[in-house]
Tab-separated table of C-alpha atoms in Angstrom:
chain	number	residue	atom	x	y	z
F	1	UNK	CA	95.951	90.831	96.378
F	2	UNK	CA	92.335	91.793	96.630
F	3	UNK	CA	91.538	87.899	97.038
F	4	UNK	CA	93.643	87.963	99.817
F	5	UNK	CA	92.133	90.907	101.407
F	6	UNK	CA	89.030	89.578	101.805
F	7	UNK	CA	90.368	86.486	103.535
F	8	UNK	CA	91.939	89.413	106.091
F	9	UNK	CA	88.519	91.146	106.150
F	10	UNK	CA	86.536	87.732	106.612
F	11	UNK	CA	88.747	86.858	109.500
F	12	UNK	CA	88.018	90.098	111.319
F	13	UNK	CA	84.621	89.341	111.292
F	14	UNK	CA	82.482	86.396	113.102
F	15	UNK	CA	83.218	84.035	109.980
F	16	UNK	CA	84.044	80.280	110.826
F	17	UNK	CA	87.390	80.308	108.716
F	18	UNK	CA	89.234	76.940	108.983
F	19	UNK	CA	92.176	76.690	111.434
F	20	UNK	CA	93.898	73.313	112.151
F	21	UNK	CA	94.331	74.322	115.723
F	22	UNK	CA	91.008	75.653	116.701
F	23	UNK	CA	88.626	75.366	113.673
F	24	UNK	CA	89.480	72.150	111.558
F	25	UNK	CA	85.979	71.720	110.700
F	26	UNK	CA	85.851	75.734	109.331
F	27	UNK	CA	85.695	77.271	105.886
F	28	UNK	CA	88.510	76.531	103.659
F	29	UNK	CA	89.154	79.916	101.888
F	30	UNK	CA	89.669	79.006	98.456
F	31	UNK	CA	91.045	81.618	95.950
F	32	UNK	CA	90.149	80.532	92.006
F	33	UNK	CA	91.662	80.585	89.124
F	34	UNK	CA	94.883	79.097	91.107
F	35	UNK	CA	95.400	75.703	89.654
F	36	UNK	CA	94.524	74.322	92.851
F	37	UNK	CA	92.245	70.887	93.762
F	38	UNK	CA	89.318	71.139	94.670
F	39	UNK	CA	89.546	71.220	99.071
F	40	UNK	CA	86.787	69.119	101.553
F	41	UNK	CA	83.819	71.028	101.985
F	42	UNK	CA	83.092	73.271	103.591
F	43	UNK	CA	84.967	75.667	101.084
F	44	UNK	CA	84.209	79.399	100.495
F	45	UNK	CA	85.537	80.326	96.681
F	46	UNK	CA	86.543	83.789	96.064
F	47	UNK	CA	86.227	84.879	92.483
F	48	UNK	CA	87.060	88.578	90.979
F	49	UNK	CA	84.497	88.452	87.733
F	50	UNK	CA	84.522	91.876	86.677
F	51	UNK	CA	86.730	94.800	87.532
F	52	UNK	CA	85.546	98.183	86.454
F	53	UNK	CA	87.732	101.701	86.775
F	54	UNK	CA	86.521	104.486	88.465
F	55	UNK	CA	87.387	107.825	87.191
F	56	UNK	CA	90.852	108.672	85.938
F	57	UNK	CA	94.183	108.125	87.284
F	58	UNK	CA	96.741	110.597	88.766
F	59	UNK	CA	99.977	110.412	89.027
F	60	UNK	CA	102.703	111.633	91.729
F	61	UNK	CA	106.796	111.715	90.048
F	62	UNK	CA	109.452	110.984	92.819
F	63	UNK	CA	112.986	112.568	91.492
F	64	UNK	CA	115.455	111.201	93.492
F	65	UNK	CA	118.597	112.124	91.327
F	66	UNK	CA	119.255	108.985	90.140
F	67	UNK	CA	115.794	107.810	88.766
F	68	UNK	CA	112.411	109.328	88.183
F	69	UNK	CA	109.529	107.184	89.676
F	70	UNK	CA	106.013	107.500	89.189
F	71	UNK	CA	103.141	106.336	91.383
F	72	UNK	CA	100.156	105.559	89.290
F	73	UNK	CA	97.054	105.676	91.461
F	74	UNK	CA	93.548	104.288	90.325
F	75	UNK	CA	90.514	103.933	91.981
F	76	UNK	CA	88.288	100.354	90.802
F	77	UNK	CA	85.576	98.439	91.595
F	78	UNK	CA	85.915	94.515	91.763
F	79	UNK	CA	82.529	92.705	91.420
F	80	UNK	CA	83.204	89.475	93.117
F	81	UNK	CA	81.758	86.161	93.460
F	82	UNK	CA	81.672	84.333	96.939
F	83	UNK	CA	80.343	80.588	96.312
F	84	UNK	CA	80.102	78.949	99.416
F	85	UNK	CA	80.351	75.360	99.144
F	86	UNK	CA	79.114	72.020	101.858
F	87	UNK	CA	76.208	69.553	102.680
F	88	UNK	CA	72.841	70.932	102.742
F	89	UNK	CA	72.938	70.066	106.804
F	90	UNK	CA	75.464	72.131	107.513
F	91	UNK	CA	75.261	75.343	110.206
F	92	UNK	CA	78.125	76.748	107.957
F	93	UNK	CA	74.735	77.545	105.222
F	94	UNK	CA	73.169	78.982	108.387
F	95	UNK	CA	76.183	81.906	109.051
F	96	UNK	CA	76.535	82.346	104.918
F	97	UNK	CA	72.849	83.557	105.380
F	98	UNK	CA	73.428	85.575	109.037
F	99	UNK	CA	77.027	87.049	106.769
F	100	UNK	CA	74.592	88.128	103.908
F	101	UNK	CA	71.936	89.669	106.136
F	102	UNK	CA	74.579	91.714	108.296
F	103	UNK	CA	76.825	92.464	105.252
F	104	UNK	CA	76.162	96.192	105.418
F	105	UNK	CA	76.808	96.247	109.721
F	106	UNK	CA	79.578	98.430	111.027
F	107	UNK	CA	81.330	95.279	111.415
F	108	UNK	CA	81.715	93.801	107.732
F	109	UNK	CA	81.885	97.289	106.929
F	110	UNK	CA	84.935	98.156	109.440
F	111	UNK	CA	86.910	94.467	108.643
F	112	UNK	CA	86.697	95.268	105.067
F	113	UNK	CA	87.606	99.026	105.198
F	114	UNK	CA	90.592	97.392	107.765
F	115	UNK	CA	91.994	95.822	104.730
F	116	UNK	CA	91.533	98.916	102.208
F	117	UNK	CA	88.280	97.734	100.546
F	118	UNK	CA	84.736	99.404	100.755
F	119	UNK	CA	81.574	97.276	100.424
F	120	UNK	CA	79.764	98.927	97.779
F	121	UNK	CA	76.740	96.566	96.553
F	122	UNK	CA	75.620	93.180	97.864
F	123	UNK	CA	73.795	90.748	96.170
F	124	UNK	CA	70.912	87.991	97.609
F	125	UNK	CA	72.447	84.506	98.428
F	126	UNK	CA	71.162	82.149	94.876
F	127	UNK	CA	71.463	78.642	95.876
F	128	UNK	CA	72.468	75.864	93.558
F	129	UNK	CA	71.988	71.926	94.496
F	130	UNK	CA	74.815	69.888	93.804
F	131	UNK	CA	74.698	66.078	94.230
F	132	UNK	CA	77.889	64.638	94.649
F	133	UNK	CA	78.383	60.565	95.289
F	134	UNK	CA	74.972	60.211	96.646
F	135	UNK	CA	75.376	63.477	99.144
F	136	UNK	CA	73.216	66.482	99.160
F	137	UNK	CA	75.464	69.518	98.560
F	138	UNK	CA	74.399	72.875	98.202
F	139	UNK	CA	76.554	76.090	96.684
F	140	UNK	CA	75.543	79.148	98.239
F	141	UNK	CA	76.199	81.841	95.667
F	142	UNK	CA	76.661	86.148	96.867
F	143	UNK	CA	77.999	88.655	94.817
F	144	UNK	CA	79.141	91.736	96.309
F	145	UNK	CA	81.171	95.056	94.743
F	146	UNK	CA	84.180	96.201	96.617
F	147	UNK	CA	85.833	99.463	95.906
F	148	UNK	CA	89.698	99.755	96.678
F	149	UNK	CA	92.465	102.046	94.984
F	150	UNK	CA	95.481	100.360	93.069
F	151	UNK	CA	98.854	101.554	93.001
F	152	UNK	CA	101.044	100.685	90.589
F	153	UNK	CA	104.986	101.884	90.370
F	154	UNK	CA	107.157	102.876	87.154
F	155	UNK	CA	110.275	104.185	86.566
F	156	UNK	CA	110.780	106.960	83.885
F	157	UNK	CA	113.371	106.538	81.450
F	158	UNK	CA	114.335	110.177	80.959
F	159	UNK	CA	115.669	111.410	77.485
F	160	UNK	CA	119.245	112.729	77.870
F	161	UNK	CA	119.985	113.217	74.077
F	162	UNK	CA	118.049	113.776	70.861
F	163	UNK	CA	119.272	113.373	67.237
F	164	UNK	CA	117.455	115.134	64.686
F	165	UNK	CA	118.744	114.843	60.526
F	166	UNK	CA	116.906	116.435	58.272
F	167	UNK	CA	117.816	118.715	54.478
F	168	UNK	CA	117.997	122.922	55.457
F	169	UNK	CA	116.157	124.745	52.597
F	170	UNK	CA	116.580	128.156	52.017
F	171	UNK	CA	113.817	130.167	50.800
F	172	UNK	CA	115.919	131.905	48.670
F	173	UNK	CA	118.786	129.589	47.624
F	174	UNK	CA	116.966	126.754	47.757
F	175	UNK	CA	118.712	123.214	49.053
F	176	UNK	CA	121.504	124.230	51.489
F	177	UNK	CA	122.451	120.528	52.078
F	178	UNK	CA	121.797	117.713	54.733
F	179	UNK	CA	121.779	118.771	58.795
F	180	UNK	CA	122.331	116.131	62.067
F	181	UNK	CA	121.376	118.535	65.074
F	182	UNK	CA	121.567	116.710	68.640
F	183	UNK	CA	120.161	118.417	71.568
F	184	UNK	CA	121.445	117.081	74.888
F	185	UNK	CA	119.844	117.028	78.115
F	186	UNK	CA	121.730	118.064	81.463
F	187	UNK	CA	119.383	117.067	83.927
């Protein structure tokens, strides 16, 4: 979902993304760890590489009469790898760099915020050479922190009846025998 999200956010802003009827030379958004071949270039890979929690969860219970749900709410951040892939030639390198330089500008900021995520850190651009087949390639390489709050939905399984056995002693007799209590629930 978050991988997704910043596809939404990128589109919002000024970024070439591919589109058969009026980009087909754009950036292919490509989402890893899909099991998916490799696309042409120019590509833009999207990689979460570390997710970190941010304080503690809370909870609100929804009691409906007929189930008890609970909304588990957590705020993380995702540290995430965008790897920008194509020739050395291309203008595509040339609005990776103008994207990293305006990365903190009201508009990242507002197309990411759009699609629930806050730009907490960015990263410089590394760049990586990449021969392929006699062609100059280069990867582009920025790392950025996004902050965004999960939900996540359960439903309770409520206890409606407990069984407790156990031996009664009395202090003063001694054994009194075996006990089964069961307590049931009326809610």
């Amino acid at each position: 979902q978050i991988e997704k999200s910043i596809i939404y956010a990128l589109k919002d802003t000024d970024c070439p993304l591919y589109d058969p009827l009026t980009r087909p030379d754009g950036i292919i958004p490509v989402i890893a760890n899909l099991d998916q071949p490799e696309p042409r270039e120019p590509y833009l890979l999207i990689n979460i590489i570390n997710t970190t929690k941010i304080g503690l969860p809370y909870k609100s219970v929804v009691n409906n009469g007929v189930a008890i749900k609970e909304h588990i709410f957590q705020v993380k951040d995702f540290y995430v790898g965008l790897t920008l892939h194509t020739t050395t030639k291309s203008e595509i390198q040339d609005w990776f760099n103008h994207f990293e330089n305006g990365v903190h500008s009201d508009m990242v900021d507002w197309a990411f915020y759009q699609q629930g995520l806050a730009l907490v850190e960015s990263e410089a651009i590394m760049y990586q050479p990449l021969p392929i087949s006699g062609t100059a390639y280069k990867r582009a390489i920025m790392n950025i922190t996004l902050r965004a709050e999960v939900q996540e939905s359960y439903i309770v399984k409520d206890i409606r009846q407990v069984e407790i056995t156990g031996n009664l002693t009395d202090s003063l007799n001694g054994n009194a025998g075996d006990i089964s209590v069961i307590v049931e629930s009326e809610i």
